[in-house]
PDB file of C-alpha atoms in Angstrom:
ATOM      1  CA  UNK A   1     -48.035   6.193  39.046  1.00  0.00           C
ATOM      2  CA  UNK A   2     -44.872   8.331  38.908  1.00  0.00           C
ATOM      3  CA  UNK A   3     -42.707   5.215  38.647  1.00  0.00           C
ATOM      4  CA  UNK A   4     -44.897   3.894  35.826  1.00  0.00           C
ATOM      5  CA  UNK A   5     -44.662   7.233  34.037  1.00  0.00           C
ATOM      6  CA  UNK A   6     -40.871   7.263  34.490  1.00  0.00           C
ATOM      7  CA  UNK A   7     -40.585   3.738  33.125  1.00  0.00           C
ATOM      8  CA  UNK A   8     -42.784   4.693  30.178  1.00  0.00           C
ATOM      9  CA  UNK A   9     -40.668   7.716  29.434  1.00  0.00           C
ATOM     10  CA  UNK A  10     -37.499   5.651  29.706  1.00  0.00           C
ATOM     11  CA  UNK A  11     -38.829   3.031  27.286  1.00  0.00           C
ATOM     12  CA  UNK A  12     -39.864   5.780  24.881  1.00  0.00           C
ATOM     13  CA  UNK A  13     -36.413   7.374  24.989  1.00  0.00           C
ATOM     14  CA  UNK A  14     -34.761   3.989  24.433  1.00  0.00           C
ATOM     15  CA  UNK A  15     -37.091   3.286  21.509  1.00  0.00           C
ATOM     16  CA  UNK A  16     -36.300   6.685  20.025  1.00  0.00           C
ATOM     17  CA  UNK A  17     -32.551   6.143  20.429  1.00  0.00           C
ATOM     18  CA  UNK A  18     -32.816   2.692  18.815  1.00  0.00           C
ATOM     19  CA  UNK A  19     -34.744   4.160  15.926  1.00  0.00           C
ATOM     20  CA  UNK A  20     -32.137   6.903  15.439  1.00  0.00           C
ATOM     21  CA  UNK A  21     -29.337   4.364  15.627  1.00  0.00           C
ATOM     22  CA  UNK A  22     -30.951   2.168  13.001  1.00  0.00           C
ATOM     23  CA  UNK A  23     -31.504   5.149  10.723  1.00  0.00           C
ATOM     24  CA  UNK A  24     -27.813   6.148  11.058  1.00  0.00           C
ATOM     25  CA  UNK A  25     -26.741   2.584  10.372  1.00  0.00           C
ATOM     26  CA  UNK A  26     -28.926   2.470   7.261  1.00  0.00           C
ATOM     27  CA  UNK A  27     -27.516   5.829   6.106  1.00  0.00           C
ATOM     28  CA  UNK A  28     -23.949   4.623   6.628  1.00  0.00           C
ATOM     29  CA  UNK A  29     -24.611   1.459   4.656  1.00  0.00           C
ATOM     30  CA  UNK A  30     -26.221   3.484   1.865  1.00  0.00           C
ATOM     31  CA  UNK A  31     -23.203   5.831   1.833  1.00  0.00           C
ATOM     32  CA  UNK A  32     -20.899   2.814   1.509  1.00  0.00           C
ATOM     33  CA  UNK A  33     -22.898   1.482  -1.399  1.00  0.00           C
ATOM     34  CA  UNK A  34     -22.750   4.936  -3.062  1.00  0.00           C
ATOM     35  CA  UNK A  35     -19.006   5.140  -2.571  1.00  0.00           C
ATOM     36  CA  UNK A  36     -18.465   1.660  -4.053  1.00  0.00           C
ATOM     37  CA  UNK A  37     -20.727   2.588  -6.981  1.00  0.00           C
ATOM     38  CA  UNK A  38     -18.821   5.832  -7.521  1.00  0.00           C
ATOM     39  CA  UNK A  39     -15.497   3.956  -7.609  1.00  0.00           C
ATOM     40  CA  UNK A  40     -16.937   1.520 -10.151  1.00  0.00           C
ATOM     41  CA  UNK A  41     -18.132   4.432 -12.280  1.00  0.00           C
ATOM     42  CA  UNK A  42     -14.620   5.996 -12.113  1.00  0.00           C
ATOM     43  CA  UNK A  43     -13.073   2.745 -13.316  1.00  0.00           C
ATOM     44  CA  UNK A  44     -15.575   2.402 -16.176  1.00  0.00           C
ATOM     45  CA  UNK A  45     -15.255   6.076 -17.141  1.00  0.00           C
ATOM     46  CA  UNK A  46     -11.460   5.782 -17.191  1.00  0.00           C
ATOM     47  CA  UNK A  47     -11.804   2.908 -19.648  1.00  0.00           C
ATOM     48  CA  UNK A  48     -14.304   4.850 -21.781  1.00  0.00           C
ATOM     49  CA  UNK A  49     -12.021   7.874 -21.934  1.00  0.00           C
ATOM     50  CA  UNK A  50      -8.995   5.787 -22.766  1.00  0.00           C
ATOM     51  CA  UNK A  51     -10.909   3.955 -25.501  1.00  0.00           C
ATOM     52  CA  UNK A  52     -12.089   7.262 -26.978  1.00  0.00           C
ATOM     53  CA  UNK A  53      -8.600   8.679 -27.028  1.00  0.00           C
ATOM     54  CA  UNK A  54      -7.289   5.491 -28.622  1.00  0.00           C
ATOM     55  CA  UNK A  55     -10.014   5.573 -31.257  1.00  0.00           C
ATOM     56  CA  UNK A  56      -9.297   9.189 -32.100  1.00  0.00           C
ATOM     57  CA  UNK A  57      -5.560   8.513 -32.374  1.00  0.00           C
ATOM     58  CA  UNK A  58      -6.118   5.505 -34.579  1.00  0.00           C
ATOM     59  CA  UNK A  59      -8.426   7.454 -36.882  1.00  0.00           C
ATOM     60  CA  UNK A  60      -5.906  10.281 -37.236  1.00  0.00           C
ATOM     61  CA  UNK A  61      -2.981   7.916 -37.751  1.00  0.00           C
ATOM     62  CA  UNK A  62      -4.124   5.054 -39.937  1.00  0.00           C
ATOM     63  CA  UNK A  63      -2.188   1.833 -39.777  1.00  0.00           C
ATOM     64  CA  UNK A  64      -0.526   2.514 -36.421  1.00  0.00           C
ATOM     65  CA  UNK A  65      -0.823  -0.134 -33.699  1.00  0.00           C
ATOM     66  CA  UNK A  66      -0.850   0.448 -29.958  1.00  0.00           C
ATOM     67  CA  UNK A  67       0.594  -1.804 -27.295  1.00  0.00           C
ATOM     68  CA  UNK A  68      -1.561  -0.166 -24.634  1.00  0.00           C
ATOM     69  CA  UNK A  69      -4.351   2.384 -24.472  1.00  0.00           C
ATOM     70  CA  UNK A  70      -3.150   5.921 -23.654  1.00  0.00           C
ATOM     71  CA  UNK A  71      -4.264   7.219 -20.290  1.00  0.00           C
ATOM     72  CA  UNK A  72      -4.692  10.597 -18.687  1.00  0.00           C
ATOM     73  CA  UNK A  73      -1.750  11.618 -16.542  1.00  0.00           C
ATOM     74  CA  UNK A  74      -1.950  13.759 -13.463  1.00  0.00           C
ATOM     75  CA  UNK A  75      -1.225  12.585  -9.938  1.00  0.00           C
ATOM     76  CA  UNK A  76       2.287  11.313 -10.479  1.00  0.00           C
ATOM     77  CA  UNK A  77       3.313  13.980 -13.007  1.00  0.00           C
ATOM     78  CA  UNK A  78       1.723  17.079 -11.413  1.00  0.00           C
ATOM     79  CA  UNK A  79       0.593  16.395  -7.831  1.00  0.00           C
ATOM     80  CA  UNK A  80       3.467  14.293  -6.505  1.00  0.00           C
ATOM     81  CA  UNK A  81       6.198  16.861  -7.176  1.00  0.00           C
ATOM     82  CA  UNK A  82       4.186  19.444  -5.209  1.00  0.00           C
ATOM     83  CA  UNK A  83       3.833  17.359  -2.067  1.00  0.00           C
ATOM     84  CA  UNK A  84       5.769  18.485   0.987  1.00  0.00           C
ATOM     85  CA  UNK A  85       8.226  16.047   2.607  1.00  0.00           C
ATOM     86  CA  UNK A  86       5.791  14.889   5.286  1.00  0.00           C
ATOM     87  CA  UNK A  87       3.002  14.137   2.774  1.00  0.00           C
ATOM     88  CA  UNK A  88       5.538  12.368   0.513  1.00  0.00           C
ATOM     89  CA  UNK A  89       6.645  10.131   3.356  1.00  0.00           C
ATOM     90  CA  UNK A  90       3.016   9.417   4.267  1.00  0.00           C
ATOM     91  CA  UNK A  91       2.433   8.011   0.756  1.00  0.00           C
ATOM     92  CA  UNK A  92       5.633   6.029   0.373  1.00  0.00           C
ATOM     93  CA  UNK A  93       7.015   5.533   3.924  1.00  0.00           C
ATOM     94  CA  UNK A  94      10.429   6.799   2.784  1.00  0.00           C
ATOM     95  CA  UNK A  95      11.959  10.222   2.319  1.00  0.00           C
ATOM     96  CA  UNK A  96      12.558  11.799  -1.094  1.00  0.00           C
ATOM     97  CA  UNK A  97      16.263  11.076  -0.744  1.00  0.00           C
ATOM     98  CA  UNK A  98      15.644   7.382  -0.056  1.00  0.00           C
ATOM     99  CA  UNK A  99      13.163   7.273  -2.925  1.00  0.00           C
ATOM    100  CA  UNK A 100      15.781   8.652  -5.321  1.00  0.00           C
ATOM    101  CA  UNK A 101      18.378   6.250  -3.948  1.00  0.00           C
ATOM    102  CA  UNK A 102      16.178   3.235  -4.599  1.00  0.00           C
ATOM    103  CA  UNK A 103      15.355   4.499  -8.103  1.00  0.00           C
ATOM    104  CA  UNK A 104      19.001   5.035  -9.027  1.00  0.00           C
ATOM    105  CA  UNK A 105      20.193   1.773  -7.441  1.00  0.00           C
ATOM    106  CA  UNK A 106      17.569  -0.339  -9.229  1.00  0.00           C
ATOM    107  CA  UNK A 107      17.503   1.692 -12.461  1.00  0.00           C
ATOM    108  CA  UNK A 108      19.371  -0.974 -14.464  1.00  0.00           C
ATOM    109  CA  UNK A 109      16.920  -3.661 -13.478  1.00  0.00           C
ATOM    110  CA  UNK A 110      13.729  -1.553 -13.883  1.00  0.00           C
ATOM    111  CA  UNK A 111      14.453   0.591 -16.914  1.00  0.00           C
ATOM    112  CA  UNK A 112      12.761  -0.482 -20.160  1.00  0.00           C
ATOM    113  CA  UNK A 113      13.872   0.155 -23.698  1.00  0.00           C
ATOM    114  CA  UNK A 114      12.389   2.972 -25.801  1.00  0.00           C
ATOM    115  CA  UNK A 115      10.492   1.738 -28.874  1.00  0.00           C
ATOM    116  CA  UNK A 116       8.664   3.337 -31.760  1.00  0.00           C
ATOM    117  CA  UNK A 117       5.391   1.956 -30.441  1.00  0.00           C
ATOM    118  CA  UNK A 118       5.326   3.748 -27.082  1.00  0.00           C
ATOM    119  CA  UNK A 119       7.401   5.352 -24.407  1.00  0.00           C
ATOM    120  CA  UNK A 120       8.214   3.145 -21.427  1.00  0.00           C
ATOM    121  CA  UNK A 121       6.988   3.905 -17.932  1.00  0.00           C
ATOM    122  CA  UNK A 122       9.758   5.891 -16.142  1.00  0.00           C
ATOM    123  CA  UNK A 123      11.740   4.172 -13.430  1.00  0.00           C
ATOM    124  CA  UNK A 124      10.628   6.737 -10.891  1.00  0.00           C
ATOM    125  CA  UNK A 125       7.007   5.915 -11.626  1.00  0.00           C
ATOM    126  CA  UNK A 126       7.717   2.175 -11.318  1.00  0.00           C
ATOM    127  CA  UNK A 127       9.295   2.787  -7.913  1.00  0.00           C
ATOM    128  CA  UNK A 128       6.311   4.865  -6.876  1.00  0.00           C
ATOM    129  CA  UNK A 129       3.904   2.088  -7.866  1.00  0.00           C
ATOM    130  CA  UNK A 130       5.956  -0.567  -6.063  1.00  0.00           C
ATOM    131  CA  UNK A 131       6.365   1.441  -2.827  1.00  0.00           C
ATOM    132  CA  UNK A 132       2.747   2.641  -2.754  1.00  0.00           C
ATOM    133  CA  UNK A 133       1.488  -0.894  -3.239  1.00  0.00           C
ATOM    134  CA  UNK A 134       3.783  -2.213  -0.510  1.00  0.00           C
ATOM    135  CA  UNK A 135       2.954   0.432   2.121  1.00  0.00           C
ATOM    136  CA  UNK A 136      -0.830   0.646   1.569  1.00  0.00           C
ATOM    137  CA  UNK A 137      -3.748  -1.738   1.482  1.00  0.00           C
ATOM    138  CA  UNK A 138      -5.042  -0.302  -1.782  1.00  0.00           C
ATOM    139  CA  UNK A 139      -6.306  -2.686  -4.437  1.00  0.00           C
ATOM    140  CA  UNK A 140      -4.606  -2.876  -7.801  1.00  0.00           C
ATOM    141  CA  UNK A 141      -7.413  -1.042  -9.565  1.00  0.00           C
ATOM    142  CA  UNK A 142      -7.231   1.871  -7.086  1.00  0.00           C
ATOM    143  CA  UNK A 143      -3.476   2.212  -7.642  1.00  0.00           C
ATOM    144  CA  UNK A 144      -4.044   1.977 -11.386  1.00  0.00           C
ATOM    145  CA  UNK A 145      -6.496   4.925 -11.278  1.00  0.00           C
ATOM    146  CA  UNK A 146      -4.122   7.031  -9.136  1.00  0.00           C
ATOM    147  CA  UNK A 147      -1.035   6.528 -11.331  1.00  0.00           C
ATOM    148  CA  UNK A 148      -2.952   6.298 -14.619  1.00  0.00           C
ATOM    149  CA  UNK A 149      -1.759   2.837 -15.742  1.00  0.00           C
ATOM    150  CA  UNK A 150      -3.538  -0.395 -16.334  1.00  0.00           C
ATOM    151  CA  UNK A 151      -4.409  -2.722 -13.477  1.00  0.00           C
ATOM    152  CA  UNK A 152      -2.409  -5.585 -14.938  1.00  0.00           C
ATOM    153  CA  UNK A 153       0.503  -3.135 -15.425  1.00  0.00           C
ATOM    154  CA  UNK A 154       0.371  -2.261 -11.736  1.00  0.00           C
ATOM    155  CA  UNK A 155       0.659  -5.932 -10.785  1.00  0.00           C
ATOM    156  CA  UNK A 156       3.543  -6.503 -13.220  1.00  0.00           C
ATOM    157  CA  UNK A 157       5.405  -3.417 -12.007  1.00  0.00           C
ATOM    158  CA  UNK A 158       4.889  -4.482  -8.375  1.00  0.00           C
ATOM    159  CA  UNK A 159       6.400  -7.910  -8.995  1.00  0.00           C
ATOM    160  CA  UNK A 160       9.270  -6.499 -11.033  1.00  0.00           C
ATOM    161  CA  UNK A 161      10.044  -3.867  -8.373  1.00  0.00           C
ATOM    162  CA  UNK A 162      10.118  -6.419  -5.524  1.00  0.00           C
ATOM    163  CA  UNK A 163      12.346  -8.693  -7.575  1.00  0.00           C
ATOM    164  CA  UNK A 164      14.713  -5.855  -8.446  1.00  0.00           C
ATOM    165  CA  UNK A 165      15.058  -4.689  -4.850  1.00  0.00           C
ATOM    166  CA  UNK A 166      15.813  -8.224  -3.639  1.00  0.00           C
ATOM    167  CA  UNK A 167      18.312  -8.973  -6.424  1.00  0.00           C
ATOM    168  CA  UNK A 168      20.072  -5.604  -6.499  1.00  0.00           C
ATOM    169  CA  UNK A 169      19.941  -4.471  -2.854  1.00  0.00           C
ATOM    170  CA  UNK A 170      19.340  -7.700  -0.919  1.00  0.00           C
ATOM    171  CA  UNK A 171      22.875  -8.896  -0.386  1.00  0.00           C
ATOM    172  CA  UNK A 172      24.106  -5.439   0.653  1.00  0.00           C
ATOM    173  CA  UNK A 173      21.267  -4.502   3.018  1.00  0.00           C
ATOM    174  CA  UNK A 174      20.064  -7.863   4.355  1.00  0.00           C
ATOM    175  CA  UNK A 175      22.415 -10.450   5.768  1.00  0.00           C
ATOM    176  CA  UNK A 176      23.380 -12.430   8.794  1.00  0.00           C
ATOM    177  CA  UNK A 177      25.828 -10.695  11.155  1.00  0.00           C
ATOM    178  CA  UNK A 178      29.327 -12.017  11.660  1.00  0.00           C
ATOM    179  CA  UNK A 179      30.357 -13.702  14.888  1.00  0.00           C
ATOM    180  CA  UNK A 180      31.788 -10.411  16.180  1.00  0.00           C
ATOM    181  CA  UNK A 181      28.670  -8.589  15.016  1.00  0.00           C
ATOM    182  CA  UNK A 182      26.450 -11.000  16.991  1.00  0.00           C
ATOM    183  CA  UNK A 183      28.496 -10.422  20.118  1.00  0.00           C
ATOM    184  CA  UNK A 184      28.171  -6.664  19.612  1.00  0.00           C
ATOM    185  CA  UNK A 185      24.404  -6.992  19.182  1.00  0.00           C
ATOM    186  CA  UNK A 186      24.088  -9.043  22.335  1.00  0.00           C
ATOM    187  CA  UNK A 187      25.973  -6.425  24.361  1.00  0.00           C
ATOM    188  CA  UNK A 188      23.770  -3.637  22.949  1.00  0.00           C
ATOM    189  CA  UNK A 189      20.539  -5.497  23.694  1.00  0.00           C
ATOM    190  CA  UNK A 190      21.720  -6.237  27.209  1.00  0.00           C
ATOM    191  CA  UNK A 191      22.707  -2.640  27.797  1.00  0.00           C
ATOM    192  CA  UNK A 192      19.615  -0.975  26.315  1.00  0.00           C
ATOM    193  CA  UNK A 193      16.845  -3.534  26.956  1.00  0.00           C
ATOM    194  CA  UNK A 194      18.286  -5.527  29.894  1.00  0.00           C
ATOM    195  CA  UNK A 195      17.650  -8.637  27.775  1.00  0.00           C
ATOM    196  CA  UNK A 196      20.594 -11.028  27.576  1.00  0.00           C
ATOM    197  CA  UNK A 197      21.681 -13.241  24.646  1.00  0.00           C
ATOM    198  CA  UNK A 198      19.558 -11.430  22.035  1.00  0.00           C
ATOM    199  CA  UNK A 199      20.935 -10.600  18.614  1.00  0.00           C
ATOM    200  CA  UNK A 200      17.854  -9.051  16.975  1.00  0.00           C
ATOM    201  CA  UNK A 201      14.166  -8.358  17.188  1.00  0.00           C
ATOM    202  CA  UNK A 202      11.343  -9.190  14.765  1.00  0.00           C
ATOM    203  CA  UNK A 203       7.828  -7.833  14.689  1.00  0.00           C
ATOM    204  CA  UNK A 204       4.694  -9.517  13.353  1.00  0.00           C
ATOM    205  CA  UNK A 205       6.197 -13.030  13.226  1.00  0.00           C
ATOM    206  CA  UNK A 206       5.164 -16.025  15.315  1.00  0.00           C
ATOM    207  CA  UNK A 207       7.596 -18.931  15.734  1.00  0.00           C
ATOM    208  CA  UNK A 208       6.718 -22.185  17.523  1.00  0.00           C
ATOM    209  CA  UNK A 209       9.138 -22.951  20.372  1.00  0.00           C
ATOM    210  CA  UNK A 210       9.408 -25.643  22.999  1.00  0.00           C
ATOM    211  CA  UNK A 211       9.237 -23.922  26.389  1.00  0.00           C
ATOM    212  CA  UNK A 212      11.306 -25.008  29.374  1.00  0.00           C
ATOM    213  CA  UNK A 213       9.571 -26.835  32.194  1.00  0.00           C
ATOM    214  CA  UNK A 214      10.097 -23.956  34.531  1.00  0.00           C
ATOM    215  CA  UNK A 215       8.077 -20.799  33.840  1.00  0.00           C
ATOM    216  CA  UNK A 216       6.486 -22.398  30.738  1.00  0.00           C
ATOM    217  CA  UNK A 217       3.552 -19.973  30.973  1.00  0.00           C
ATOM    218  CA  UNK A 218       5.951 -17.114  30.058  1.00  0.00           C
ATOM    219  CA  UNK A 219       6.138 -18.584  26.573  1.00  0.00           C
ATOM    220  CA  UNK A 220       2.399 -18.737  25.822  1.00  0.00           C
ATOM    221  CA  UNK A 221       1.414 -16.692  22.771  1.00  0.00           C
ATOM    222  CA  UNK A 222      -1.585 -14.766  24.039  1.00  0.00           C
ATOM    223  CA  UNK A 223      -1.998 -12.999  20.688  1.00  0.00           C
ATOM    224  CA  UNK A 224      -2.886 -16.228  18.898  1.00  0.00           C
TER     225      UNK A 224
END
């Protein structure tokens, strides 16, 4: 009888735990739906506010045309300058000095002309959009909300930034080593890693190779 009672208590506890787990799972799923819905509402509200501002501006200035709807500014203009160095590097994966260096180096390729219709997006903001998009998994609309620009503008800035970095900085910072440089790299790898005849290391890239007959299993890619 005691064994039967123990089994019954065990089954009851398991059933209670399963019920609690299912409730937590349902609550987590509901929270996810609420978060997605809140993000959608933020996007829609941003558009409503921008449209209202544009309508008010048009009514007060008859005959003027807009290239783009004005948007509220905040994170880039007010929050970003207040970040400490560690938080800044967390957002952009570079220091403030490197950020400024990239902006000044690529300024000629990224800077847009002032017009009577609107002020162009500053180079520093373009660099911020490009770096943030590169170093995060955020969608275009999320970046657009953060930096207060349109989603299509984020995508355009991202492509222009990547192109500018490659064209302006590529030849200087990326290149094949000279023959002497390769010999120096091989000596350094052998000294530090005890790995002979290596001139560089790459991460996150898979290259098909033909393994030698001896010790072929050493060349199997176990990571897929």
